[in-house]
XYZ file of C-alpha atoms in Angstrom:
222
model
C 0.000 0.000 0.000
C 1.121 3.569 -0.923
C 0.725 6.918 1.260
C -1.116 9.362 -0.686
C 1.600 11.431 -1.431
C 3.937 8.983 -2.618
C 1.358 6.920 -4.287
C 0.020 10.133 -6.360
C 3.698 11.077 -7.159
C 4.156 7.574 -8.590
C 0.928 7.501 -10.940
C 2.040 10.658 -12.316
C 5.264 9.990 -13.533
C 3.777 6.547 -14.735
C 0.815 8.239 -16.620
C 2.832 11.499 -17.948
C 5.530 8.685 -19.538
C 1.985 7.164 -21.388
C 0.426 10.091 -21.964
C 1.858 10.282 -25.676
C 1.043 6.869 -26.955
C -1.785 6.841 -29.222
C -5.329 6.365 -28.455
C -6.242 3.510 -30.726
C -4.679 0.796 -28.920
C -6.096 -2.672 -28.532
C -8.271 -3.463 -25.883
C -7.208 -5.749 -23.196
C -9.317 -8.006 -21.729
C -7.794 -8.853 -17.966
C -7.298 -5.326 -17.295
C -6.939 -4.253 -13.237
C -9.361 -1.786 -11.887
C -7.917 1.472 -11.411
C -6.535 2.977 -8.358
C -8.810 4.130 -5.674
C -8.117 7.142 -3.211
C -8.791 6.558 0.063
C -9.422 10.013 1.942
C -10.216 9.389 5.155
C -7.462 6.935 5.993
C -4.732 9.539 3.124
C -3.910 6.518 1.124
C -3.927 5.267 -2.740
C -5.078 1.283 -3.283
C -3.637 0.530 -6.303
C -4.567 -3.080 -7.366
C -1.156 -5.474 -7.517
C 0.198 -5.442 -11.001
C -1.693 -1.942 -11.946
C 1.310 -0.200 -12.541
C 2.916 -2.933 -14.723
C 0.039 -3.168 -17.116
C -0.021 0.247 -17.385
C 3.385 0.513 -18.475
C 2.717 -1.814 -21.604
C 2.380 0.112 -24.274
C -0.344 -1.865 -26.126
C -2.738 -1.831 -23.122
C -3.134 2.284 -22.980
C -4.983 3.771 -22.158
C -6.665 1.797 -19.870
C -10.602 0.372 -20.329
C -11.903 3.054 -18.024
C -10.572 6.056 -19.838
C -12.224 4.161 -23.125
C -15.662 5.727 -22.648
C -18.166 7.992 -24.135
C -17.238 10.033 -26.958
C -13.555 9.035 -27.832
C -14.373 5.376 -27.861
C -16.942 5.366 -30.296
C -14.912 7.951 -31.914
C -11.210 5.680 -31.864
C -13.160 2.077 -32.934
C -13.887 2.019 -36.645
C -13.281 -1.245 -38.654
C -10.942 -0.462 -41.619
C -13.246 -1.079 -44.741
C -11.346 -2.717 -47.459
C -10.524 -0.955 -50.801
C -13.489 -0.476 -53.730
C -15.098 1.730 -56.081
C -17.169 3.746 -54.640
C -19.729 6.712 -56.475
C -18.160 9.860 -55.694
C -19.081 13.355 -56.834
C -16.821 15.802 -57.021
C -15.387 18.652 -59.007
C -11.827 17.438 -58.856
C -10.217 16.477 -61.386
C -9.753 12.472 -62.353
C -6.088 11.476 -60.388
C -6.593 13.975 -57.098
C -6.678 12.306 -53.845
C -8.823 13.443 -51.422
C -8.948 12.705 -48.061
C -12.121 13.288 -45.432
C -10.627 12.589 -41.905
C -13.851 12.273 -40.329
C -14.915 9.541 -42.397
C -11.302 8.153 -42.152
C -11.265 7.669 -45.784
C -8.858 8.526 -49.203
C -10.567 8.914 -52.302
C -8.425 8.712 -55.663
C -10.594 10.309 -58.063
C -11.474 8.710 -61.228
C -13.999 10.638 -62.758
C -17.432 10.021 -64.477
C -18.382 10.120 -60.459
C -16.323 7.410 -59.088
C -13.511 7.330 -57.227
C -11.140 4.325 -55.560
C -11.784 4.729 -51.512
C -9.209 3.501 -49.082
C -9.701 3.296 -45.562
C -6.687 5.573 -43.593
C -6.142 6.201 -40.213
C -5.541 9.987 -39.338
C -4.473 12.371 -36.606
C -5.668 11.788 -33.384
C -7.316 14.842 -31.375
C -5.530 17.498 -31.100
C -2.913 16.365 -34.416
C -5.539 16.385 -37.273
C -4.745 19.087 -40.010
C -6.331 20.579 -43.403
C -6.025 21.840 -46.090
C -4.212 21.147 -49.891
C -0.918 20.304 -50.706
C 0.989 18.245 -53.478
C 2.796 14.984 -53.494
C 6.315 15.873 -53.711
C 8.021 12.440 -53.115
C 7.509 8.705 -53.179
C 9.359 6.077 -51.437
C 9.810 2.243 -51.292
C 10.496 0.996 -47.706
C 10.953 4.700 -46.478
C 13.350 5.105 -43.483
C 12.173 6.640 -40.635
C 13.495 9.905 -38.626
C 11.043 11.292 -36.392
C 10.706 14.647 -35.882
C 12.091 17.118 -32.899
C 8.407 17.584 -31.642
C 7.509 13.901 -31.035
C 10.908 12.891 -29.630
C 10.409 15.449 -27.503
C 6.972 13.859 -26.502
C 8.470 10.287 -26.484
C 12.237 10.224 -25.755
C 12.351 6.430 -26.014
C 12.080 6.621 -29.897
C 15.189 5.951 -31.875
C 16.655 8.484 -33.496
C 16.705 7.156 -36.900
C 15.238 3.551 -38.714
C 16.382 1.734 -42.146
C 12.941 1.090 -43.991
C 12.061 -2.313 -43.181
C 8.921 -4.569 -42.173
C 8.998 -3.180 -38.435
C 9.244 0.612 -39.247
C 6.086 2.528 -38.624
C 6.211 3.705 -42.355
C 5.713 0.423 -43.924
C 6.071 -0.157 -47.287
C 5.432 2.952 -49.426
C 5.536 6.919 -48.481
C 3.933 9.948 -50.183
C 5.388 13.093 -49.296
C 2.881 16.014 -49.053
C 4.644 19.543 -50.208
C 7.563 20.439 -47.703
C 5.392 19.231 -44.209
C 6.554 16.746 -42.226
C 3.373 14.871 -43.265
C 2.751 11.907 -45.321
C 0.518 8.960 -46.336
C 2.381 5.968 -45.534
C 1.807 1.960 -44.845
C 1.986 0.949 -41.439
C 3.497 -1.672 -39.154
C 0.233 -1.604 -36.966
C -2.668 -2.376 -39.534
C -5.017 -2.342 -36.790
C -4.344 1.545 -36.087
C -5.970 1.871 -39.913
C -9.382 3.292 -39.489
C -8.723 5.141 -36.546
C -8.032 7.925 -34.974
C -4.385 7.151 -33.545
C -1.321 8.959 -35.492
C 0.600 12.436 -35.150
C -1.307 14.282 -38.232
C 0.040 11.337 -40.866
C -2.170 9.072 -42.886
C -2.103 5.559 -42.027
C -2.541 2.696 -44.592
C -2.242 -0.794 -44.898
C 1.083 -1.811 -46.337
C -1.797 -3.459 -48.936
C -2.998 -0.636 -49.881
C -0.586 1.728 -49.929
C 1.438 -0.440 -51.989
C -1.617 -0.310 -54.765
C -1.924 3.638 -54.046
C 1.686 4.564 -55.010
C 1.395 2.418 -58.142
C -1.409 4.258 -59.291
C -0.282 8.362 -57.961
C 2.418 10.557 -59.449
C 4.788 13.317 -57.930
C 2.804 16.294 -58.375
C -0.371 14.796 -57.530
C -2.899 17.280 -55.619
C -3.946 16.089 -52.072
C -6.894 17.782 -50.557
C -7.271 16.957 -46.892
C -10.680 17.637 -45.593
């Protein structure tokens, strides 16, 4: 058992080194109940083994913070690729992306378009607005930027393009951001709302998207 003083201190520094990790994580099902705060007797019960769940990664944040709004928000299947009807006035080859529907559209005219399921920028890290495609990639390394390593200081500094970085397969470079629509080592994060303002696809599909989309290619994010 933990004093209240020491026990708070402790679940801060536990839950300030979480707070970064993304929100779309799977859900575990043996999870401990959370701390309770005992005020007449100045003490924190913390269930045994609390703090050691909490500190894996995959099982934050924890099932009580799941509720309400963000839950319903975070869970959306991925829906696999199709044609779709799709009117816009666009022009046949743009790519247009609707982050609340968590879908890309690759316009190809006579009102269709090719829809891919993405996942995008969690609250707080979702962006809009045009730019163009200004690079492609195969097996992109990976270098992430000052602003997240400052958020998550465990991150390496660099990764060779591979089948474990968080890149995956193909990258699309939008303009001079540090943005992109990329493949992903978690396909389960597709469909949700989980990344740091990037677009999330399966290495599947973003494999068939950069076959099919050329440097210069305009990218409306709405």
């Amino acid at each position: 058992m933990m004093t209240l003083k020491s026990g708070i201190g402790a679940l801060a520094i536990v839950l300030t080194c979480l707070g970064s990790i993304s929100a779309g994580e799977r859900v575990q099902s043996t999870e401990p109940s959370p701390p309770v705060l005992d005020k007449k007797n100045h003490k924190v019960w913390v269930q045994q083994g609390y703090l050691d769940f909490l500190m894996e990664p995959e099982s934050y944040p924890p099932r009580h913070a799941r509720q309400g709004a963000v839950a319903v928000d975070t869970l959306r299947p991925a829906v696999p690729r199709g044609v779709v009807s799709y009117e816009t006035h666009e022009k046949p080859g743009t790519i247009i992306i609707e982050t609340e529907n968590r879908s890309l559209y690759l316009v190809q005219g006579n009102g269709q378009a090719l829809r891919y399921s993405v996942g995008v920028g969690r609250e707080g890290y979702g962006w809009r607005g045009t730019e163009r495609v200004s690079s492609k990639k195969e097996w992109p390394e990976w270098r992430p930027p000052s602003d997240m390593l400052a958020r998550r200081p465990d991150l390496p500094q660099h990764m060779a393009g591979g089948i474990d970085n968080p890149l995956g397969a193909r990258a699309l470079y939008l303009g001079d951001t540090l943005y992109r629509i990329h493949g992903s080592n978690e396909p389960e994060s597709v469909g949700q709302s989980s990344s740091s303002g990037c677009f999330r696809m399966t290495n599947e599909d973003v494999v068939d998207l950069y076959s099919r989309v050329k440097i210069g290619t305009k990218v409306v994010v709405l």
